[in-house]
Structure formats: C-alpha cells, structure tokens
CSV table of C-alpha atoms in Angstrom, one decimal:
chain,number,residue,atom,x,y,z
A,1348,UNK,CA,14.4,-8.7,-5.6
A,1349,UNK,CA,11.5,-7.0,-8.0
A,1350,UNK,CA,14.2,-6.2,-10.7
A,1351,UNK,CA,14.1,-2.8,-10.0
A,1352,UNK,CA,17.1,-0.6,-9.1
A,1353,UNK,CA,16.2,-0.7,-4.9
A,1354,UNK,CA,16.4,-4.3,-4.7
A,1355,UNK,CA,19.1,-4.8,-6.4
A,1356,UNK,CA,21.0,-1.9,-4.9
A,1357,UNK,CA,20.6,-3.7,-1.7
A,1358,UNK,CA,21.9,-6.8,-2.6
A,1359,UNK,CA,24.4,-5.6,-4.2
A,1360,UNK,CA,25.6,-3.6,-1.0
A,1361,UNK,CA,24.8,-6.6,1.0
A,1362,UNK,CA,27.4,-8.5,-1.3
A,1363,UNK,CA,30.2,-6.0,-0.7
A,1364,UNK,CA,29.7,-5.8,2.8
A,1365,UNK,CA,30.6,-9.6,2.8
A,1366,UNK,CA,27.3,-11.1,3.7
A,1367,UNK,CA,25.9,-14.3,2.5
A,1368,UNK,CA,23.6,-13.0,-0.2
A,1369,UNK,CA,20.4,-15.4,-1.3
A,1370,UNK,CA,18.2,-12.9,-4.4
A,1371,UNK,CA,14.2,-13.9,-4.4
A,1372,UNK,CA,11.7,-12.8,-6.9
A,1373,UNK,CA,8.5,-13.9,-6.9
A,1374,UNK,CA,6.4,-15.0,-9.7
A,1375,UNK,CA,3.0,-13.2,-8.9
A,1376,UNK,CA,1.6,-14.0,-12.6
A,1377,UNK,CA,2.3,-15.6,-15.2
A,1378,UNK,CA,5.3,-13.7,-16.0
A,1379,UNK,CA,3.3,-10.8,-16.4
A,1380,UNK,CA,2.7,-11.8,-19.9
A,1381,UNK,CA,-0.9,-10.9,-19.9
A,1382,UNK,CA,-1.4,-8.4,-17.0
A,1383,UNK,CA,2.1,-6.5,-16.5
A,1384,UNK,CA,2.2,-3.4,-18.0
A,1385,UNK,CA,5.0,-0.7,-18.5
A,1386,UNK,CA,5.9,0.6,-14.9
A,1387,UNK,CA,4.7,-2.0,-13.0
A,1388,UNK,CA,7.2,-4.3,-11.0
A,1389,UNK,CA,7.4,-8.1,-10.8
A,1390,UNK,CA,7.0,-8.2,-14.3
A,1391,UNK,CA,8.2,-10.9,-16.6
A,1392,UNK,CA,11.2,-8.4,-17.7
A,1393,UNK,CA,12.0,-8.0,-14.3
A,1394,UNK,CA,12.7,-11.6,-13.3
A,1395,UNK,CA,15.1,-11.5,-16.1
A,1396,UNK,CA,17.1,-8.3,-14.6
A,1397,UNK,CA,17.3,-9.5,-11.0
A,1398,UNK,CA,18.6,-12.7,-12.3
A,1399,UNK,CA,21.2,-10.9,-14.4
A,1400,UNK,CA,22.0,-8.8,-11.3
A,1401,UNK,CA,22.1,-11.6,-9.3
A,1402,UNK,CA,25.1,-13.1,-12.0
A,1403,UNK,CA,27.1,-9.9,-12.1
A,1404,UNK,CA,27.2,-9.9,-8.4
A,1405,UNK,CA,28.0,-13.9,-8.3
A,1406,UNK,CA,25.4,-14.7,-5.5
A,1407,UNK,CA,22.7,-16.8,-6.3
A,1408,UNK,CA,19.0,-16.2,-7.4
A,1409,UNK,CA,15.9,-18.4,-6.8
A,1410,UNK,CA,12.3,-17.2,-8.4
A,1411,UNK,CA,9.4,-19.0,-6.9
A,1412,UNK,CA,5.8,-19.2,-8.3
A,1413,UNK,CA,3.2,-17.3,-5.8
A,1414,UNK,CA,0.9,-16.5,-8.6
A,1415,UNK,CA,-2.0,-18.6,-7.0
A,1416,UNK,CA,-0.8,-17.2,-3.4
A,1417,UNK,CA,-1.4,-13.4,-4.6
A,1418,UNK,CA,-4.1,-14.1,-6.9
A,1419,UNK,CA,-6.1,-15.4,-3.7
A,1420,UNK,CA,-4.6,-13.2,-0.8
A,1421,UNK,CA,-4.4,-10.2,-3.3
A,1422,UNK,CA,-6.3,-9.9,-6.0
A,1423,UNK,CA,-9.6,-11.5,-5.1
A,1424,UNK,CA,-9.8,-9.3,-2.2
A,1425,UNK,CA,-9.3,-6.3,-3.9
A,1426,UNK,CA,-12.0,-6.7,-6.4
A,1427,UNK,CA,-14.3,-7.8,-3.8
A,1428,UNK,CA,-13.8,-4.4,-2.4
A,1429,UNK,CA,-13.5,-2.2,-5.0
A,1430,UNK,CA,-16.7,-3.6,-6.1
A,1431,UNK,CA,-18.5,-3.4,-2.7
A,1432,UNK,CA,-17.4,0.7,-3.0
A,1433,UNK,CA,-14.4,0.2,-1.6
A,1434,UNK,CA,-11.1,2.0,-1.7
A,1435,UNK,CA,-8.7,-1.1,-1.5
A,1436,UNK,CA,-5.0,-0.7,-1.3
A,1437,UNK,CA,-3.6,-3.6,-2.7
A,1438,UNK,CA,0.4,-2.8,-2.7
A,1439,UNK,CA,-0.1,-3.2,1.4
A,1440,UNK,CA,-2.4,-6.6,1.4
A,1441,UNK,CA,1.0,-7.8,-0.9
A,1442,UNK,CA,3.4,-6.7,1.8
A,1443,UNK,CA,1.8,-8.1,4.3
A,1444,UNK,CA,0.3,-11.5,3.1
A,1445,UNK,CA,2.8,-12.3,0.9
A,1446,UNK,CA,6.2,-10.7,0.7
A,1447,UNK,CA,6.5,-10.7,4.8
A,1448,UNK,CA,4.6,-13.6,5.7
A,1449,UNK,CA,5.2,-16.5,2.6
A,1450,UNK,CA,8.1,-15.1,1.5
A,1451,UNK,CA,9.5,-14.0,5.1
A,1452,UNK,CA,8.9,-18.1,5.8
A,1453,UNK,CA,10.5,-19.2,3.0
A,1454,UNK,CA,13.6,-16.9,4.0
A,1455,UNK,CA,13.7,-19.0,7.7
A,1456,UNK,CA,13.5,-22.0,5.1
A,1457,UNK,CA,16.7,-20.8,3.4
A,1458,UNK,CA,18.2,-20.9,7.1
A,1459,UNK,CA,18.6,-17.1,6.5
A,1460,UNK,CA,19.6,-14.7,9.7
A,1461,UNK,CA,17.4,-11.5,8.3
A,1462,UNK,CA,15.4,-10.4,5.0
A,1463,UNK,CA,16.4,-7.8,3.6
A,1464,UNK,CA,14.3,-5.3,1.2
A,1465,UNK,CA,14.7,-2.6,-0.9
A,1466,UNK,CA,11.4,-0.3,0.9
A,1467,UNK,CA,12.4,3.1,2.0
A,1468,UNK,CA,11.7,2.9,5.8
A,1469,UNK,CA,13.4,2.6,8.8
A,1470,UNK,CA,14.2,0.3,11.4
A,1471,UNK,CA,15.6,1.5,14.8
A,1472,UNK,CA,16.2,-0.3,17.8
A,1473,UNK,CA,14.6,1.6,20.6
A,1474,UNK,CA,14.2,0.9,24.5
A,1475,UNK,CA,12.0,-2.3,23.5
A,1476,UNK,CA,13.2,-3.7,21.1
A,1477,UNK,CA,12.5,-2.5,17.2
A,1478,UNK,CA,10.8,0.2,16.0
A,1479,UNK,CA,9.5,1.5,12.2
A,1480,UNK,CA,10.3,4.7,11.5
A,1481,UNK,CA,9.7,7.0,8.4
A,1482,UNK,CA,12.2,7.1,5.6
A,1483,UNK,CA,15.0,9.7,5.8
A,1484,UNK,CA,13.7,10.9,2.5
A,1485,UNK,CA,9.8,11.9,3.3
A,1486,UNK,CA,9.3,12.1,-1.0
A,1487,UNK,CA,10.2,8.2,-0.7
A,1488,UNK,CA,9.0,7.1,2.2
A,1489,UNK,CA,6.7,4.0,2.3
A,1490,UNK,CA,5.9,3.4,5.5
A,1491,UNK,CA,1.7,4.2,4.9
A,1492,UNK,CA,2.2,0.8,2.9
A,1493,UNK,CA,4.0,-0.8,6.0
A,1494,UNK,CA,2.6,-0.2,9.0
A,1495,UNK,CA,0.7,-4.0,9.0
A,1496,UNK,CA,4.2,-5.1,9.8
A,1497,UNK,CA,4.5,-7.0,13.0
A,1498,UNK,CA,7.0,-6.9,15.9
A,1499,UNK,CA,8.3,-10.5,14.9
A,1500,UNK,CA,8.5,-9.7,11.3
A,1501,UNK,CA,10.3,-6.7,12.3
A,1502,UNK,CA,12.8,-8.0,14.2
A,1503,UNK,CA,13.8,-10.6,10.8
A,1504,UNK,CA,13.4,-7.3,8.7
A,1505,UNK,CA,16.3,-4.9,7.3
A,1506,UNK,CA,16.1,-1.8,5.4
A,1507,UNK,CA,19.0,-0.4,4.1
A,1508,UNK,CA,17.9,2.4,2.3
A,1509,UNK,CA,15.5,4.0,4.4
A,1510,UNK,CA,18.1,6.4,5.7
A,1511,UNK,CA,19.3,7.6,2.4
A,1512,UNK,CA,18.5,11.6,1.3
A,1513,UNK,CA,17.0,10.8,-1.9
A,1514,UNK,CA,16.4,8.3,-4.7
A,1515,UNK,CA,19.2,10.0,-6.7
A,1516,UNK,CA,21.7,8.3,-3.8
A,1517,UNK,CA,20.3,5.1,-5.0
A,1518,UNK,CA,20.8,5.3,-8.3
A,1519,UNK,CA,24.2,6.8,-7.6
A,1520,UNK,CA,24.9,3.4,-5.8
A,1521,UNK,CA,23.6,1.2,-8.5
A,1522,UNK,CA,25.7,3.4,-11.3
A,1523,UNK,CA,29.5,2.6,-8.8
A,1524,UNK,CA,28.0,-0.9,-8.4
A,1525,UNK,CA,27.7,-1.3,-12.5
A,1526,UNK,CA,24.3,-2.9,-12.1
A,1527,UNK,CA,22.4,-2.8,-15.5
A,1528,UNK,CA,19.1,-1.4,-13.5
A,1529,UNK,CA,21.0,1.6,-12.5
A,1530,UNK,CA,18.3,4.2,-14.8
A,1531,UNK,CA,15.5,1.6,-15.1
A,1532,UNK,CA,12.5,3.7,-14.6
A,1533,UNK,CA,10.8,3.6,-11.0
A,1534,UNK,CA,7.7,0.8,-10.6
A,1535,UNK,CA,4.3,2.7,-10.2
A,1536,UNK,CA,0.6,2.1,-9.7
A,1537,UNK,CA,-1.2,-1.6,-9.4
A,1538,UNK,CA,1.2,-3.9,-10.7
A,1539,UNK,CA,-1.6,-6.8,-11.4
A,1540,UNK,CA,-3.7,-4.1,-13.6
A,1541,UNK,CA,-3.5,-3.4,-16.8
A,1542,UNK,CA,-4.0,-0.6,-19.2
A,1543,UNK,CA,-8.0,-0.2,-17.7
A,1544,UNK,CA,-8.7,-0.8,-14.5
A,1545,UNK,CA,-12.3,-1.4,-15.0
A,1546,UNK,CA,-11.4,-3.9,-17.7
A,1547,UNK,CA,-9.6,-5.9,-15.2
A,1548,UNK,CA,-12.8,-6.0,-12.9
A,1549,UNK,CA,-14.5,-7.1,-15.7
A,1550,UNK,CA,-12.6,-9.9,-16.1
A,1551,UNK,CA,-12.5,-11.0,-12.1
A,1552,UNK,CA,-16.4,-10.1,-12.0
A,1553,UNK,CA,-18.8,-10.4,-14.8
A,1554,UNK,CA,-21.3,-8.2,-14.3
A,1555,UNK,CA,-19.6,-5.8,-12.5
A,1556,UNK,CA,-20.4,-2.8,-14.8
A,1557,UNK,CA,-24.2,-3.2,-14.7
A,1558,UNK,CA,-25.7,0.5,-15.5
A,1559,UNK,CA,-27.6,2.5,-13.0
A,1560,UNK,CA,-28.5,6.1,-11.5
A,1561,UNK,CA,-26.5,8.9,-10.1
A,1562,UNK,CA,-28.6,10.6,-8.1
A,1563,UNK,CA,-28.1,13.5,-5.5
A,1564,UNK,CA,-28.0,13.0,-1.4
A,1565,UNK,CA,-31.7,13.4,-1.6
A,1566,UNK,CA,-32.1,10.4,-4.2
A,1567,UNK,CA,-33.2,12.7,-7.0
A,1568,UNK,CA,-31.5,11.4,-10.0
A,1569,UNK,CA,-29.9,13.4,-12.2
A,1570,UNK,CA,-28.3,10.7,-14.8
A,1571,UNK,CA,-27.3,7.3,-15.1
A,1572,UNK,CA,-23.8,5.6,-15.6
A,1573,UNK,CA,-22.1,2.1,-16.8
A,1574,UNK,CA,-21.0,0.9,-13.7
A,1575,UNK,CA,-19.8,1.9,-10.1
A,1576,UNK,CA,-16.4,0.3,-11.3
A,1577,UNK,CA,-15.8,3.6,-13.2
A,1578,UNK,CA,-16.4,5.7,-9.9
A,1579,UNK,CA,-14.4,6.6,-6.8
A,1580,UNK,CA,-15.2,8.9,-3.7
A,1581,UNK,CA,-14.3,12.4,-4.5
A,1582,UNK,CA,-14.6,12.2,-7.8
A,1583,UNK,CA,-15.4,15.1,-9.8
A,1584,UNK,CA,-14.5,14.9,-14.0
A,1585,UNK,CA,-16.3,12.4,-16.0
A,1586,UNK,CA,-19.4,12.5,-14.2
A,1587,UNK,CA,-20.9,13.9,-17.2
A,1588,UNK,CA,-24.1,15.7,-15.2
A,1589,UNK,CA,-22.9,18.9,-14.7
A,1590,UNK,CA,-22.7,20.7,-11.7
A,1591,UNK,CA,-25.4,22.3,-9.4
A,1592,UNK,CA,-25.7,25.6,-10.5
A,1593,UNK,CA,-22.0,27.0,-9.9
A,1594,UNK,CA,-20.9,24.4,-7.9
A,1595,UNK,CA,-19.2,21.3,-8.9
A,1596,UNK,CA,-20.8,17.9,-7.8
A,1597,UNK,CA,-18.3,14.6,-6.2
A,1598,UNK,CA,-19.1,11.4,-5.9
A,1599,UNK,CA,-19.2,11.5,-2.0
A,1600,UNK,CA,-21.1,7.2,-1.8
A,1601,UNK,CA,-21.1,4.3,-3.8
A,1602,UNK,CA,-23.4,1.4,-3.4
A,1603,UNK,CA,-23.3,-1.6,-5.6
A,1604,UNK,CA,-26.4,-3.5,-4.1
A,1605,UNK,CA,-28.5,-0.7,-5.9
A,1606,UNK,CA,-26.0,0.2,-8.1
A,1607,UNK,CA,-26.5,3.9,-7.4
A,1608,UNK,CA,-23.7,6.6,-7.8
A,1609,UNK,CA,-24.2,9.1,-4.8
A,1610,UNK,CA,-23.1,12.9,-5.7
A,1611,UNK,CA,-23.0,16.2,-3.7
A,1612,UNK,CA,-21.6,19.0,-2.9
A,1613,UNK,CA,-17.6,18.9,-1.6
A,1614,UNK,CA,-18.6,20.0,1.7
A,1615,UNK,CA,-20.2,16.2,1.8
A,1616,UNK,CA,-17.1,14.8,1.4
A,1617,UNK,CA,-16.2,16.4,4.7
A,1618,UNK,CA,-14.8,14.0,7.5
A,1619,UNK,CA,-14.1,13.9,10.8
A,1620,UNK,CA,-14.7,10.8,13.0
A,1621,UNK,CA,-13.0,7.5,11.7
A,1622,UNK,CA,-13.8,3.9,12.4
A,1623,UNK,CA,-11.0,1.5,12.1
A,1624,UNK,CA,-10.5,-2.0,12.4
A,1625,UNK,CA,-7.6,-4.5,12.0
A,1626,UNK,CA,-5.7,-2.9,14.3
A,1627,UNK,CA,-1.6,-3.5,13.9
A,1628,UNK,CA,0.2,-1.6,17.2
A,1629,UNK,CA,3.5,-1.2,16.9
A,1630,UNK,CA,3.4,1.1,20.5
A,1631,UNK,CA,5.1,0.2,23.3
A,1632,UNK,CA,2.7,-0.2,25.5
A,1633,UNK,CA,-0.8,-2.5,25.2
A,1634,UNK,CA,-3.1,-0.7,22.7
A,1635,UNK,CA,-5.8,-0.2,25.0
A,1636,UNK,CA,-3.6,1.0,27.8
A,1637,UNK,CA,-5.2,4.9,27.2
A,1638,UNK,CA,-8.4,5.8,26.6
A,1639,UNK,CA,-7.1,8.0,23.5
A,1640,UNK,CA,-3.9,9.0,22.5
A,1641,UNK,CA,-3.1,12.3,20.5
A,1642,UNK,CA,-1.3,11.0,17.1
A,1643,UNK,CA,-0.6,11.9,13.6
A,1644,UNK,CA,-2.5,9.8,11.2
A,1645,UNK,CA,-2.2,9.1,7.1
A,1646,UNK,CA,-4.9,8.1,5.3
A,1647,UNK,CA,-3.6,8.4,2.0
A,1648,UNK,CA,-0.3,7.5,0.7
A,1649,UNK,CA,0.4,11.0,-1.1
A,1650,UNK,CA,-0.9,13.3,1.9
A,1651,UNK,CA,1.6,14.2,5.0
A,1652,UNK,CA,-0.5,12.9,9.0
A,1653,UNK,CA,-2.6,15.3,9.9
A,1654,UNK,CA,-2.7,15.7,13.8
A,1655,UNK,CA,-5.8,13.4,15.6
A,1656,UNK,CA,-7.3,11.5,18.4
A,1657,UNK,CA,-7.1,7.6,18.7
A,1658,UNK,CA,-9.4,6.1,20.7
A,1659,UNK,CA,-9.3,2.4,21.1
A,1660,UNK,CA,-12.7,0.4,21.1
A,1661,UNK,CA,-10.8,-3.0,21.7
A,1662,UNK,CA,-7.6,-4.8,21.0
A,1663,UNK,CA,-8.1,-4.2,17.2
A,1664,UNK,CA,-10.5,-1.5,16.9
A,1665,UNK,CA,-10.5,2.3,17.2
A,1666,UNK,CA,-12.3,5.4,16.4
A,1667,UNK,CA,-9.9,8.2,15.0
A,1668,UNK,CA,-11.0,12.0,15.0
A,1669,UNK,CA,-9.7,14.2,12.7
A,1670,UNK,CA,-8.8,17.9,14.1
A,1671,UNK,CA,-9.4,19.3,10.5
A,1672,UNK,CA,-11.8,17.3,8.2
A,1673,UNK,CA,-10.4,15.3,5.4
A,1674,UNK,CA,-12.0,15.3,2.1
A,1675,UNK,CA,-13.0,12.4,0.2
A,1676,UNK,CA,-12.1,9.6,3.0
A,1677,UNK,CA,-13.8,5.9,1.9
A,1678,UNK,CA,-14.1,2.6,3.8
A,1679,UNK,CA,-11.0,0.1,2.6
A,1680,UNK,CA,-8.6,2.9,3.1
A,1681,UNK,CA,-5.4,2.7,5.4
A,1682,UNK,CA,-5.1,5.0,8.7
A,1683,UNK,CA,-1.4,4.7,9.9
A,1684,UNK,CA,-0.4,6.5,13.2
A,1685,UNK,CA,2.6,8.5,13.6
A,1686,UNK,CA,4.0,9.9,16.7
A,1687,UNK,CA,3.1,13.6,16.8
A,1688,UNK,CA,7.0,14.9,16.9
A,1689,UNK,CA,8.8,12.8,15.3
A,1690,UNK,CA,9.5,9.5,13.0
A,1691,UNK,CA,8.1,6.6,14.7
A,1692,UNK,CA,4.8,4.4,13.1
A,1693,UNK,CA,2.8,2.9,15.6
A,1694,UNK,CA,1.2,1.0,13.2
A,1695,UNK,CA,-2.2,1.4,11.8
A,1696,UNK,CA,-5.4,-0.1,10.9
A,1697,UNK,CA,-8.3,-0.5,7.6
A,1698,UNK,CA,-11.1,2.2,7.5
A,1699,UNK,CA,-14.4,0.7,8.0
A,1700,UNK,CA,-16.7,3.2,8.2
A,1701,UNK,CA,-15.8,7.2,7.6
C-alpha cells in the first residue's frame, strides 16, 4: 500500500470480497522528509493515508523500514548510471529488487497465500501456467516497468485492476468504498528525487558536475557546459550553442570519463540494431529455442512497441532490430517484448549498447 488511491482500492476490494487482508508500506526514506516531493509516492504523507485506509477498512497495517534496502539496490545504481551516460529507469530496479523480491518474502513471512498490488497489468492463466499481459487500459498500463517479473513471482502475484477501462473506474471504486484517497492526485516521476535532479546527483556524487566541452561528432567543439548530469540523449533545448546552420543539434553521446557532451544532427540519433542483456523470458518455450523471433518491443515507457527482430545471443542476451529506427535510444534503457497480435509480455531485458 503506497497511499495512493490504487492500493488502497485494492485492498479495499480485497476486504469486501472476504479475504484476509494484511496492508504493507514501505519506508524507502526517511519518511520522505528530506527527498519526497509533491507527486511522488511512498512519501511520509502517504504512510499516514494507507494507515488511515487500512482503519476505515478494519484490517491491519504494518510499515517496514527498507530505506537502506532501496538506497543500496535503487539509488546507488541509478546514479552510477546516470553518471556513466546512462538512461536508468529506476521505478523498475524498485519493482524488481524490492517490492517483488523483499517485500514479496516478507509476504511468505506473513504466511500470506498471494500479494496483491495496485499496478495496472494483467495476469492470465494460459496453457503453462501464468502469463503477464498488458492492462485493459493501454493509457495506464505498466507493464514496460514489469516485465523483470519472474514466473515464480508471478504465480504469488495478483492484479486486480489491470482489467479495468480507465483510471476513472478506480476512482469511482475508491469514492463507493469512502476511502479518503478517492481524488488524491496520481504519483508521478522519481519518487527519491527532489525538486532538481542534478542536485540530487550532486549530493550522491561530488563531483559529478565537473565542466567540459560539447563538441560535434567530429570532436570540434563548439561550447562548454557544467556537467553531463544536466544532459540526456536526444536532447535538444538548453544546449545553449545554437544549431548548425538551420538545423537543430541533439545530444546524440555522453561520456563522463572525458566529460564531453556529444551533439549532432537528429538523423544521428537514428537506431536500429539493439544489444540487450539481462534477459527476463517470460515465453513459453526456452529463450534460445529460435534463432529470432518476430516481436513487438518498448523501449520507452510513453511510446506504443514498434514491430522487431529478437535474436538471442545466449540465455540472457539478445540483439533486437528495429524495422523503423527509433530516435534517441541510450544504454540503461528497458526493451520489453510483446507478442506481435496481441497482449502478452514476454519479458524483456536492459539496453547495453544501441
């Protein structure tokens, strides 16, 4: 339970449906006194509603401290990256480290039969056994944050609100249930970053907005900035260096070992072959079973799959080709695979090298 109006809509349904409810909110910070900011779950605010939720609806409530947990699993990592020119996706390190791996054990711990969660996805039993599907509502669906789920974890996993039309059905839940979240406003972006981003980094790495040169693809520079930490691949406002004659420049390569900003022209930021590792398949036959596959695949959260080939390199590797080039692809981005005609996620896997 985050305190927001999902979680709590799901409990509360759970609790009329006569099931032996258990709340859980973790305590990622410290209370989010210093780093929570407006819009951002797991807040210190939001332990207080899900416990209040957790009274009205007479089932009891447990918050347990995983601050050092996600500081280490989460937070580290994703400065680390961002800092190596990275495009790290922290909200899926969180599902997947913490909330379905610590807090999934801790559930087992309770002597629980299933966790339940308030994501927008589905889960479908299919011919063997389990399968993650998209959300019934493709403007909620969160399944490019889920595909690191495992089979196991799957079959412990519920989602009852994946097959809802819309978020409005939520809320319409929440208002017959009387819960006091019923209009709180949705969570958005990085919940562990405040106000400015490069601030945080700052903090987590001194140092880590040393000046340098932005130079073209040829190395010619053309100006100089206050850190990579400001930067991100396909950027194109704020470069502050113009464009090249009538064409706009974007930040199409970072590197932090010479602290250089690399910017060209948008056809740079062209892509079209992929290299993936991390691999989590969700298929129902072994990964490498086919030389290559032909899949849908996300790479960003806010983009619909785009038709490709996967070609598996080794149990946990693949190279993905694009039929249409993507623009502005970086390392530390997500690919997740879809079924071409259809809902199903056959998992997915971290973008090494694009």
């Amino acid at each position: 339970m985050s305190g927001g109006v999902d979680s709590s809509v799901v409990a509360a349904m759970l609790k009329e449906e006569g099931y032996d409810v258990i709340g859980v909110t973790l305590q990622l910070y410290d209370h989010g006194a210093a780093l929570a900011k407006k819009g951002a779950c797991c807040a210190g605010q939001d332990i207080h509603d899900a416990r209040r939720v957790a009274e009205a609806m007479n089932f009891p409530h447990y918050v347990l401290d995983y601050e050092n947990t996600f500081r280490e699993a989460v937070i580290e990592e994703f400065a680390d990256a961002y800092l190596a020119g990275a495009t790290p996706v922290p909200c899926i390190r969180c599902n997947e480290r913490v909330k379905f791996k610590d807090l999934l054990e801790t559930a087992r711990d309770l002597d629980a039969d299933c966790m339940a969660t308030g994501h927008y996805i589905q889960r479908k039993l299919g011919a063997h056994g389990p399968e993650l599907h998209s959300a019934a509502d493709p403007m909620r669906d969160q399944s490019y944050f889920l595909f690191s789920t495992t089979p196991e974890q799957l079959a412990f996993l519920r989602f009852p609100l994946g097959h809802l039309p819309s978020k409005a059905e939520t809320r319409k839940l929440a208002a017959r249930f009387g819960l006091i979240v019923a209009d709180k406003p949705d969570s958005q972006d990085i919940c562990f970053v405040p106000t400015e981003l490069c601030e945080r980094h700052r903090k987590l790495r001194p140092g880590a907005a040393d000046p340098g040169e932005i130079v073209d693809l040829a190395g010619k520079v053309l100006g100089h900035h206050k850190g990579v930490i400001h930067y991100t691949i396909g950027q194109r406002r704020g470069l502050g260096i113009g464009g090249l004659g009538d064409h706009p420049l974007y930040v199409v390569k970072l590197d932090p070992d010479t602290r250089r900003v690399i910017v060209g022209p948008k056809e740079a930021l062209a892509t079209r072959l992929l290299r993936v590792a991390e691999i989590n398949w969700l298929g129902d036959e072994p990964f490498e079973s086919h030389p290559e596959r032909e899949v849908s695949v996300r790479i960003r959260s806010t983009r619909a799959p785009r038709p490709a080939i996967l070609r598996p390199l080794s149990a946990t590797t693949a190279e993905v080709e694009l039929i249409e080039p993507e623009e502005g692809v970086s390392p530390g981005q997500a690919c997740v695979f879809y079924e071409t005609e259809g809902s199903r996620i056959f998992g997915g896997g971290w973008i090494v090298t694009a």
